[in-house]
Tab-separated table of C-alpha atoms in Angstrom:
chain	number	residue	atom	x	y	z
A	6	MET	CA	46.810	-35.303	45.285
A	7	PHE	CA	49.587	-33.569	47.000
A	8	LYS	CA	49.744	-34.364	50.962
A	9	ILE	CA	51.119	-31.306	52.866
A	10	ASP	CA	52.923	-32.620	56.296
A	11	PHE	CA	52.411	-29.728	58.271
A	12	LYS	CA	55.197	-30.501	60.622
A	13	LYS	CA	57.116	-29.434	57.223
A	14	LYS	CA	57.511	-26.045	56.837
A	15	ILE	CA	57.724	-25.987	52.695
A	16	HIS	CA	57.434	-22.949	50.516
A	17	VAL	CA	54.227	-22.167	49.326
A	18	PHE	CA	53.571	-19.580	46.249
A	19	PHE	CA	49.934	-18.512	45.870
A	20	THR	CA	48.944	-17.354	42.319
A	21	GLY	CA	45.965	-14.689	43.040
A	22	ILE	CA	47.016	-14.720	46.563
A	23	GLY	CA	44.569	-10.786	46.871
A	24	GLY	CA	41.608	-13.152	46.560
A	25	ILE	CA	38.960	-13.279	49.979
A	26	SER	CA	39.895	-16.995	50.406
A	27	MET	CA	43.647	-17.265	49.075
A	28	SER	CA	44.665	-14.425	51.329
A	29	ALA	CA	43.637	-16.122	54.671
A	30	LEU	CA	44.530	-19.185	53.770
A	31	ALA	CA	48.230	-17.695	52.912
A	32	GLU	CA	47.836	-16.175	56.500
A	33	ILE	CA	47.273	-19.427	58.420
A	34	LEU	CA	50.149	-21.430	56.706
A	35	LEU	CA	52.585	-18.079	57.645
A	36	GLU	CA	51.303	-18.490	61.089
A	37	GLN	CA	52.062	-21.902	61.017
A	38	GLY	CA	55.869	-20.714	59.763
A	39	PHE	CA	55.387	-21.673	56.004
A	40	ILE	CA	57.529	-19.797	53.530
A	41	VAL	CA	54.642	-17.904	52.075
A	42	SER	CA	54.407	-15.838	48.314
A	43	GLY	CA	52.027	-15.352	45.612
A	44	SER	CA	51.298	-13.168	42.903
A	45	ASP	CA	47.938	-11.082	42.136
A	46	ILE	CA	47.387	-9.161	38.926
A	47	LYS	CA	46.383	-5.912	41.196
A	48	TYR	CA	47.361	-4.006	44.514
A	49	SER	CA	44.563	-3.971	47.459
A	50	GLU	CA	43.986	-3.993	50.688
A	51	LEU	CA	44.452	-7.538	51.299
A	52	THR	CA	47.861	-7.644	49.118
A	53	LYS	CA	48.799	-4.408	51.161
A	54	LYS	CA	48.209	-6.344	54.788
A	55	LEU	CA	50.304	-9.428	53.261
A	56	GLU	CA	53.186	-7.658	52.370
A	57	ALA	CA	53.293	-6.025	55.804
A	58	GLN	CA	53.789	-9.304	57.467
A	59	GLY	CA	57.008	-9.795	54.575
A	60	ILE	CA	55.102	-11.782	51.874
A	61	ASP	CA	56.369	-10.705	48.965
A	62	ILE	CA	53.291	-10.774	46.446
A	63	ALA	CA	54.318	-10.187	42.527
A	64	TYR	CA	51.593	-8.057	40.485
A	65	GLU	CA	52.431	-9.059	36.735
A	66	GLN	CA	51.411	-13.331	37.101
A	67	THR	CA	54.486	-14.944	34.566
A	68	SER	CA	56.133	-17.691	34.551
A	69	LYS	CA	59.098	-16.526	35.954
A	70	ASN	CA	57.788	-16.224	39.464
A	71	ILE	CA	57.955	-19.751	39.788
A	72	THR	CA	61.579	-21.020	40.627
A	73	GLU	CA	62.751	-24.347	41.964
A	74	GLU	CA	62.741	-22.990	45.556
A	75	ILE	CA	59.029	-23.304	45.298
A	76	GLU	CA	57.360	-26.612	46.823
A	77	LEU	CA	53.628	-26.277	46.441
A	78	LEU	CA	51.847	-23.828	44.491
A	79	VAL	CA	48.098	-22.842	45.690
A	80	TYR	CA	45.425	-21.849	42.197
A	81	THR	CA	41.965	-20.926	42.273
A	82	ALA	CA	39.452	-22.431	40.376
A	83	ALA	CA	39.106	-19.358	37.929
A	84	VAL	CA	43.610	-20.318	37.198
A	85	LYS	CA	42.910	-22.189	33.647
A	86	GLU	CA	45.467	-24.778	32.505
A	87	ASP	CA	47.674	-22.548	30.445
A	88	HIS	CA	48.266	-19.854	33.062
A	89	PRO	CA	52.061	-19.103	33.261
A	90	GLU	CA	52.508	-19.828	36.852
A	91	LEU	CA	50.478	-23.443	36.945
A	92	ALA	CA	51.990	-24.314	33.578
A	93	LYS	CA	55.699	-23.123	34.678
A	94	ALA	CA	55.536	-25.457	38.116
A	95	LYS	CA	53.895	-28.183	35.894
A	96	GLU	CA	57.003	-27.860	33.951
A	97	LEU	CA	59.527	-27.987	37.198
A	98	GLY	CA	57.532	-31.078	38.291
A	99	ILE	CA	56.500	-28.597	41.453
A	100	PRO	CA	53.517	-29.790	43.388
A	101	THR	CA	50.373	-27.984	42.518
A	102	MET	CA	46.960	-27.707	44.596
A	103	LYS	CA	43.549	-26.028	44.053
A	104	ARG	CA	42.693	-23.446	47.035
A	105	ALA	CA	39.658	-26.024	47.956
A	106	GLU	CA	41.943	-29.088	48.629
A	107	LEU	CA	44.587	-26.828	50.798
A	108	LEU	CA	41.089	-25.582	52.944
A	109	GLY	CA	40.567	-28.807	53.298
A	110	GLN	CA	43.744	-30.671	54.186
A	111	ILE	CA	43.885	-27.341	57.572
A	112	MET	CA	40.664	-28.218	58.167
A	113	ALA	CA	41.712	-31.967	58.906
A	114	ASN	CA	44.093	-30.312	61.748
A	115	TYR	CA	41.294	-29.479	64.178
A	116	LYS	CA	38.899	-31.307	66.026
A	117	THR	CA	35.842	-29.154	64.932
A	118	ALA	CA	35.772	-28.259	61.488
A	119	ILE	CA	32.452	-26.236	60.632
A	120	GLY	CA	31.604	-25.969	57.122
A	121	VAL	CA	28.436	-23.565	56.636
A	122	SER	CA	26.985	-23.876	53.121
A	123	GLY	CA	24.237	-23.003	51.075
A	124	THR	CA	23.103	-21.186	48.138
A	125	HIS	CA	22.068	-18.445	50.345
A	126	GLY	CA	23.627	-16.791	53.770
A	127	LYS	CA	26.816	-18.698	54.396
A	128	THR	CA	28.853	-15.500	54.645
A	129	THR	CA	26.231	-13.905	57.959
A	130	THR	CA	25.657	-17.300	59.093
A	131	THR	CA	29.505	-18.056	59.754
A	132	SER	CA	30.037	-14.596	60.716
A	133	MET	CA	27.204	-15.191	62.754
A	134	LEU	CA	28.594	-18.255	64.649
A	135	SER	CA	31.423	-17.550	64.708
A	136	GLN	CA	30.156	-14.197	67.283
A	137	ILE	CA	28.599	-16.608	68.842
A	138	LEU	CA	31.337	-19.152	69.279
A	139	MET	CA	34.001	-15.126	70.172
A	140	ASP	CA	32.244	-14.354	72.463
A	141	GLY	CA	31.411	-17.850	74.285
A	142	LYS	CA	35.487	-18.353	74.722
A	143	LEU	CA	35.864	-21.196	72.628
A	144	ASP	CA	38.693	-18.924	70.986
A	145	PRO	CA	38.125	-19.901	67.038
A	146	THR	CA	39.973	-19.510	63.689
A	147	VAL	CA	37.122	-18.425	61.025
A	148	LEU	CA	37.494	-17.834	57.718
A	149	VAL	CA	34.789	-15.975	56.429
A	150	GLY	CA	33.939	-14.588	52.713
A	151	GLY	CA	33.485	-11.036	53.664
A	152	MET	CA	34.730	-8.702	55.832
A	153	LEU	CA	33.711	-9.022	59.539
A	154	SER	CA	34.701	-5.842	61.613
A	155	SER	CA	34.884	-7.881	64.961
A	156	ILE	CA	37.498	-9.805	63.360
A	157	HIS	CA	38.840	-6.674	61.610
A	158	GLY	CA	39.026	-8.419	58.589
A	159	ASN	CA	38.121	-12.180	56.598
A	160	LEU	CA	39.958	-14.250	59.195
A	161	ARG	CA	40.676	-14.622	62.899
A	162	ILE	CA	43.807	-17.109	64.045
A	163	GLY	CA	42.409	-18.996	67.419
A	164	ASN	CA	44.455	-21.006	69.287
A	165	SER	CA	41.646	-24.166	69.919
A	166	GLY	CA	40.587	-26.709	68.102
A	167	CYS	CA	37.200	-25.367	67.103
A	168	PHE	CA	37.479	-24.337	63.105
A	169	VAL	CA	34.656	-22.464	60.943
A	170	THR	CA	34.540	-21.696	57.559
A	171	GLU	CA	32.451	-21.372	54.195
A	172	ALA	CA	31.544	-24.183	52.463
A	173	CYS	CA	30.793	-23.267	49.027
A	174	GLU	CA	29.234	-25.761	46.522
A	175	TYR	CA	30.937	-24.045	43.356
A	176	THR	CA	33.137	-26.587	41.211
A	177	ASN	CA	32.316	-28.844	44.130
A	178	SER	CA	34.993	-26.946	46.695
A	179	PHE	CA	33.402	-28.265	49.660
A	180	LEU	CA	33.917	-31.984	48.363
A	181	SER	CA	37.224	-31.140	49.697
A	182	PHE	CA	36.486	-30.268	52.764
A	183	PHE	CA	36.881	-32.734	55.932
A	184	PRO	CA	33.728	-31.342	57.801
A	185	THR	CA	32.903	-32.727	61.459
A	186	ILE	CA	29.616	-30.368	61.407
A	187	GLU	CA	27.907	-29.387	58.541
A	188	ILE	CA	25.205	-26.358	58.325
A	189	ILE	CA	22.976	-26.102	55.282
A	190	LEU	CA	20.871	-23.505	54.784
A	191	ASN	CA	18.919	-23.858	51.473
A	192	ILE	CA	19.801	-25.438	48.291
A	193	ALA	CA	18.632	-23.343	45.101
A	194	GLU	CA	19.822	-23.193	41.640
A	195	ASP	CA	22.981	-21.068	40.829
A	196	HIS	CA	25.910	-21.641	39.177
A	197	MET	CA	24.871	-22.666	35.894
A	198	ASP	CA	27.535	-22.479	34.312
A	199	PHE	CA	29.382	-25.346	36.160
A	200	PHE	CA	25.907	-27.259	37.544
A	201	LYS	CA	23.448	-28.935	34.724
A	202	ASP	CA	20.496	-28.237	36.563
A	203	ILE	CA	18.738	-28.039	40.189
A	204	ASP	CA	19.554	-32.318	40.409
A	205	ASP	CA	23.071	-31.781	39.667
A	206	ILE	CA	23.368	-29.306	42.551
A	207	ARG	CA	21.339	-31.384	44.748
A	208	SER	CA	23.651	-34.511	44.255
A	209	SER	CA	26.354	-32.202	44.961
A	210	PHE	CA	25.110	-31.587	48.625
A	211	ARG	CA	24.134	-34.910	48.972
A	212	GLN	CA	27.559	-36.114	48.479
A	213	TYR	CA	28.953	-33.409	50.705
A	214	THR	CA	26.408	-34.641	53.720
A	215	ARG	CA	28.809	-38.101	52.936
A	216	LEU	CA	31.426	-36.419	54.231
A	217	LEU	CA	30.549	-36.288	57.538
A	218	PRO	CA	31.880	-38.911	60.079
A	219	GLU	CA	29.446	-40.955	62.391
A	220	ASN	CA	30.530	-38.600	65.230
A	221	GLY	CA	29.622	-35.988	63.046
A	222	ILE	CA	26.829	-33.487	63.201
A	223	LEU	CA	24.553	-32.325	60.138
A	224	ILE	CA	22.884	-29.592	60.982
A	225	ILE	CA	19.822	-28.915	57.867
A	226	ASN	CA	17.179	-26.708	56.808
A	227	GLY	CA	14.103	-29.013	57.485
A	228	ASP	CA	11.923	-26.359	54.404
A	229	ILE	CA	14.222	-28.031	51.707
A	230	GLU	CA	12.425	-30.204	49.466
A	231	GLN	CA	12.281	-33.968	49.347
A	232	LEU	CA	15.105	-33.635	53.110
A	233	SER	CA	15.369	-37.513	53.015
A	234	TYR	CA	17.123	-37.577	49.892
A	235	PHE	CA	20.128	-35.742	52.404
A	236	THR	CA	19.442	-37.608	55.537
A	237	GLN	CA	18.952	-40.667	55.031
A	238	GLY	CA	21.128	-43.497	55.251
A	239	LEU	CA	23.523	-41.085	56.963
A	240	ASN	CA	25.432	-42.676	60.394
A	241	CYS	CA	25.649	-39.140	61.711
A	242	LYS	CA	23.485	-36.345	64.119
A	243	VAL	CA	20.947	-35.147	62.208
A	244	ILE	CA	19.209	-31.820	63.006
A	245	THR	CA	16.788	-30.208	61.521
A	246	PHE	CA	15.886	-26.005	61.704
A	247	GLY	CA	13.120	-24.161	60.007
A	248	SER	CA	9.818	-22.415	59.768
A	249	ASN	CA	7.494	-25.407	60.731
A	250	PRO	CA	8.350	-26.156	65.289
A	251	ASP	CA	5.994	-29.131	65.213
A	252	THR	CA	8.507	-30.821	62.323
A	253	CYS	CA	11.894	-29.084	62.895
A	254	ASN	CA	13.747	-29.356	65.802
A	255	TYR	CA	14.799	-25.164	66.066
A	256	SER	CA	11.891	-22.762	65.112
A	257	ALA	CA	10.901	-19.302	65.573
A	258	VAL	CA	7.658	-18.293	66.342
A	259	HIS	CA	5.676	-14.948	67.388
A	260	ILE	CA	7.820	-13.041	65.255
A	261	THR	CA	8.635	-9.814	64.805
A	262	TYR	CA	10.625	-6.986	64.265
A	263	ASP	CA	11.640	-3.512	64.882
A	264	GLU	CA	11.787	-0.334	63.827
A	265	LEU	CA	14.820	-0.821	61.794
A	266	ALA	CA	13.776	-4.442	60.525
A	267	ARG	CA	15.405	-6.917	62.855
A	268	GLY	CA	14.227	-9.527	63.639
A	269	HIS	CA	12.669	-10.552	67.485
A	270	TYR	CA	11.252	-14.434	68.084
A	271	ASP	CA	10.923	-17.099	70.523
A	272	LEU	CA	13.558	-19.935	70.089
A	273	THR	CA	11.585	-23.173	70.328
A	274	LYS	CA	13.303	-26.134	70.522
A	275	ASN	CA	11.649	-29.413	69.879
A	276	GLY	CA	8.093	-27.242	70.312
A	277	GLU	CA	9.065	-25.921	73.569
A	278	ILE	CA	10.543	-22.311	74.033
A	279	LEU	CA	13.558	-22.087	75.233
A	280	GLY	CA	13.572	-17.863	75.244
A	281	HIS	CA	13.605	-15.017	73.384
A	282	ILE	CA	16.155	-13.770	70.852
A	283	GLU	CA	16.723	-10.519	69.610
A	284	LEU	CA	18.850	-9.970	66.488
A	285	GLY	CA	21.521	-7.512	65.466
A	286	VAL	CA	20.414	-7.805	61.544
A	287	THR	CA	17.659	-7.675	58.747
A	288	GLY	CA	15.195	-9.877	57.460
A	289	LEU	CA	13.284	-12.924	58.039
A	290	HIS	CA	16.335	-14.740	56.578
A	291	ASN	CA	18.558	-13.981	59.077
A	292	ILE	CA	16.234	-15.460	61.690
A	293	TYR	CA	16.199	-18.893	59.670
A	294	ASN	CA	20.391	-18.596	59.637
A	295	SER	CA	20.321	-17.817	62.942
A	296	LEU	CA	18.609	-21.189	64.015
A	297	SER	CA	21.212	-22.910	62.429
A	298	ALA	CA	23.983	-21.237	64.291
A	299	ILE	CA	22.237	-21.769	67.714
A	300	ALA	CA	22.062	-25.337	66.398
A	301	ALA	CA	25.533	-25.746	66.713
A	302	ALA	CA	26.907	-23.128	69.012
A	303	PHE	CA	24.429	-25.310	71.437
A	304	GLU	CA	25.895	-28.681	70.098
A	305	LEU	CA	29.124	-27.269	71.418
A	306	GLY	CA	28.132	-26.626	74.615
A	307	LEU	CA	26.982	-23.074	74.414
A	308	SER	CA	24.483	-22.090	77.347
A	309	LEU	CA	21.342	-20.054	75.877
A	310	PRO	CA	22.068	-16.717	77.505
A	311	ALA	CA	25.579	-16.242	76.138
A	312	ILE	CA	23.961	-16.966	72.464
A	313	GLN	CA	21.571	-14.788	73.460
A	314	GLU	CA	23.422	-12.027	74.009
A	315	ALA	CA	26.148	-12.691	70.822
A	316	LEU	CA	23.273	-12.267	68.632
A	317	ARG	CA	22.127	-8.885	69.884
A	318	ARG	CA	26.217	-8.253	69.435
A	319	TYR	CA	26.513	-9.133	66.463
A	320	THR	CA	25.689	-6.404	63.869
A	321	GLY	CA	25.938	-7.731	60.073
A	322	THR	CA	28.964	-8.227	57.661
A	323	ASP	CA	30.201	-5.543	55.052
A	324	ARG	CA	28.294	-6.098	52.489
A	325	ARG	CA	24.896	-7.641	53.582
A	326	PHE	CA	22.329	-4.827	54.325
A	327	GLN	CA	25.210	-2.998	55.602
A	328	LYS	CA	24.185	1.193	55.507
A	329	LYS	CA	26.657	3.313	54.448
A	330	GLY	CA	25.392	6.253	54.815
A	331	GLU	CA	22.851	9.080	54.162
A	332	PHE	CA	23.104	11.565	51.187
A	333	ASN	CA	20.154	14.583	50.615
A	334	SER	CA	18.462	12.660	53.397
A	335	VAL	CA	18.312	9.146	51.173
A	336	THR	CA	19.543	6.223	52.981
A	337	ILE	CA	21.995	4.313	51.315
A	338	ILE	CA	22.376	0.896	51.622
A	339	ASP	CA	24.347	-1.635	50.134
A	340	ASP	CA	23.739	-5.185	49.849
A	341	TYR	CA	25.698	-8.360	47.898
A	342	ALA	CA	22.576	-10.280	46.637
A	343	HIS	CA	22.718	-11.188	43.245
A	344	HIS	CA	20.491	-13.952	42.409
A	345	PRO	CA	17.144	-13.787	42.250
A	346	ASP	CA	16.012	-15.176	46.139
A	347	GLU	CA	18.701	-12.884	47.541
A	348	ILE	CA	16.879	-10.073	45.447
A	349	ARG	CA	13.596	-10.989	46.921
A	350	THR	CA	15.002	-11.520	50.888
A	351	THR	CA	16.382	-7.970	50.629
A	352	ILE	CA	13.833	-5.850	49.213
A	353	GLU	CA	11.127	-7.370	51.113
A	354	THR	CA	13.733	-6.666	54.040
A	355	ALA	CA	13.986	-3.579	53.133
A	356	LYS	CA	9.928	-2.667	52.828
A	357	ASN	CA	10.479	-3.162	56.954
A	358	TYR	CA	12.721	-0.375	57.059
A	359	PRO	CA	11.708	2.997	57.866
A	360	HIS	CA	11.430	4.418	53.914
A	361	ASN	CA	8.821	6.644	51.300
A	362	LYS	CA	10.207	4.982	48.282
A	363	ILE	CA	12.608	2.056	47.899
A	364	TRP	CA	15.054	2.376	45.084
A	365	CYS	CA	17.209	-0.842	43.876
A	366	VAL	CA	20.439	0.368	41.696
A	367	PHE	CA	21.493	-3.757	40.191
A	368	GLN	CA	24.349	-4.665	39.136
A	369	PRO	CA	24.211	-8.374	37.318
A	370	HIS	CA	26.488	-10.698	38.165
A	371	THR	CA	27.793	-12.251	34.955
A	372	TYR	CA	26.536	-13.112	31.722
A	373	THR	CA	25.045	-16.596	32.303
A	374	ARG	CA	23.329	-16.207	35.828
A	375	THR	CA	21.934	-13.044	33.979
A	376	ASN	CA	21.229	-15.092	31.123
A	377	ALA	CA	19.753	-18.536	33.139
A	378	PHE	CA	17.215	-16.142	35.680
A	379	LEU	CA	16.389	-13.023	32.922
A	380	LYS	CA	12.637	-13.293	34.239
A	381	GLU	CA	13.273	-14.271	38.078
A	382	PHE	CA	15.986	-10.916	38.360
A	383	ALA	CA	12.764	-9.328	36.656
A	384	SER	CA	9.974	-10.518	39.021
A	385	SER	CA	12.332	-10.256	42.454
A	386	LEU	CA	13.402	-6.110	41.302
A	387	SER	CA	9.651	-5.711	40.651
A	388	LEU	CA	9.344	-5.360	44.071
A	389	ALA	CA	11.179	-2.461	44.751
A	390	ASP	CA	9.419	0.914	43.822
A	391	HIS	CA	12.074	2.231	41.194
A	392	VAL	CA	14.802	0.032	39.978
A	393	VAL	CA	18.406	1.538	37.972
A	394	LEU	CA	20.450	-1.431	36.127
A	395	ALA	CA	23.837	-0.691	35.277
A	396	ASP	CA	25.801	-3.122	32.654
A	397	ILE	CA	26.433	-6.798	33.789
A	398	TYR	CA	29.685	-6.836	35.593
A	399	ALA	CA	31.672	-9.862	34.070
A	400	ALA	CA	33.290	-11.133	36.951
A	401	ARG	CA	35.779	-14.516	35.201
A	402	GLU	CA	33.405	-14.963	32.053
A	403	LYS	CA	33.265	-13.338	28.362
A	404	ASN	CA	30.018	-12.354	26.994
A	405	THR	CA	29.510	-14.977	24.232
A	406	ILE	CA	25.502	-15.116	24.721
A	407	GLY	CA	24.626	-11.982	23.550
A	408	ILE	CA	23.351	-11.037	26.758
A	409	SER	CA	22.812	-7.237	28.634
A	410	SER	CA	21.300	-5.550	31.152
A	411	LYS	CA	19.012	-3.868	28.337
A	412	ASP	CA	17.102	-7.640	27.551
A	413	LEU	CA	16.384	-7.245	31.784
A	414	LEU	CA	15.194	-3.708	31.713
A	415	ALA	CA	12.685	-4.988	28.643
A	416	GLU	CA	11.397	-7.429	30.983
A	417	LEU	CA	11.100	-5.302	33.829
A	418	LYS	CA	9.253	-2.937	31.909
A	419	LYS	CA	6.271	-5.661	31.793
A	420	TYR	CA	5.709	-5.343	35.620
A	421	ASN	CA	4.948	-1.488	34.534
A	422	ILE	CA	7.226	-0.491	37.530
A	423	GLU	CA	9.711	2.830	37.328
A	424	SER	CA	13.310	1.515	35.727
A	425	ASP	CA	16.335	2.510	33.797
A	426	TYR	CA	19.278	1.733	32.453
A	427	PHE	CA	22.630	3.530	32.170
A	428	PRO	CA	26.313	2.052	30.940
A	429	SER	CA	28.014	4.290	33.568
A	430	PHE	CA	28.101	4.568	37.308
A	431	GLU	CA	28.484	8.534	36.484
A	432	GLU	CA	25.664	8.647	34.615
A	433	ILE	CA	23.825	6.493	38.024
A	434	GLU	CA	24.464	8.898	40.625
A	435	LYS	CA	24.071	12.209	38.323
A	436	PHE	CA	20.475	10.725	37.948
A	437	LEU	CA	20.202	9.686	41.418
A	438	GLN	CA	21.046	12.801	42.998
A	439	LYS	CA	18.692	14.542	40.470
A	440	SER	CA	15.540	11.719	41.228
A	441	CYS	CA	15.792	10.794	45.132
A	442	GLN	CA	13.932	12.320	47.832
A	443	PRO	CA	14.475	12.712	51.085
A	444	GLY	CA	13.167	9.494	53.004
A	445	ASP	CA	13.843	7.037	50.468
A	446	LEU	CA	15.961	4.573	50.949
A	447	LEU	CA	18.781	3.694	48.268
A	448	ILE	CA	19.925	0.630	47.605
A	449	THR	CA	23.224	-0.808	45.560
A	450	MET	CA	23.272	-4.005	44.772
A	451	GLY	CA	25.187	-6.850	43.205
A	452	ALA	CA	28.665	-8.766	43.925
A	453	GLY	CA	30.587	-6.883	41.686
A	454	ASP	CA	31.490	-2.961	42.479
A	455	ILE	CA	28.387	-1.451	42.436
A	456	VAL	CA	28.896	-0.401	46.159
A	457	LEU	CA	31.441	2.581	44.539
A	458	VAL	CA	27.692	3.906	43.602
A	459	GLY	CA	26.403	4.492	46.671
A	460	GLU	CA	29.780	5.738	48.224
A	461	HIS	CA	30.481	8.227	45.457
A	462	LEU	CA	27.108	9.937	46.294
A	463	LEU	CA	27.967	10.176	50.225
A	464	GLN	CA	31.695	12.041	49.094
A	465	GLN	CA	29.518	15.024	47.440
């Protein structure tokens, strides 16, 4: 594998530079003095930002974009071997590198490199921890997979030896990283277009824990099944968080929720109550996310009062139970949930939020995921009062399975809840305008572009 000499400022080309992670990596290299250019299939706010910083971007991905002065091409796992830019780079003998490999090499330059992993909650926990570290004056560099208002985007470039990033298991990306602190939030079945089964996923996470150096720290959910599979034989420090204060180093007791479903609890460490925590975000899942962030913050020397204040101030990331506004006295929430566990968590959170009736407008994400979890999706969605289904968002896939949202609708009907399917956003919006009543709570849900439904309703 090509190894970057960060003292030698070469010309790096990004295929798919407009992606949320790729754009951040491009900015980091630009900040360090590298020559950066790239391509993408569409213009966006992220590419607009990059162009404003002087980065040349082509909006047609062809072999003509790859010239001999380019010294490294970076691409994502979604780029196939026959992609014209990747193929041209190899023809010219230009070194190539996957996005995860570049991120790993950047991480290796930091004394403290924190990788936040898990099937669910990575973006929120990375953002939450980043808020704590920024408020604690640790001046971290932050790379997050969502838009965080406190850093005005998805990237913050700090001037310290502290780096925080999401660590995604998909295509084993995080195995290219060099973390000194790892957070593992949870481990569940997902990305079944890549992994064979849950044992394959668990094996991947176990390999991830083996990347830690002897002076490293593993912060792991103590409720994970057969926890010793991940911790046994490690030479680094292991810290657990979870639901049981008797067995986990960090836990939450006396849990309550305020009128907006924000969690409050007493923090325990090794069974002793340290103080009271009031979160600015909703749901039980965020209580456990916060425990992992607190554990990391304590290991980095931050005080409890500083942590308490930062957690009060942190009010969430875009598309994570985000209030978008109201139309006809109906509250619109948008959420990125696209896995059955996440859907269940989001709807259970909504039950603690002011509402008469909970509407869930769900856009399934990818054909393979919909097919793999069809019954589980129906079970989780059935917690809502009324479900409206949009067409499946294909993302990187083609429908070779023959699955559709009508199949999910058929499963939902078995639960005898009100459910509908419409093939277009326009039809969904007209139905919601006619059907939602004042005091109802409407959640647009999914990892695709379903957020547009709520935004269109707010514009009318």
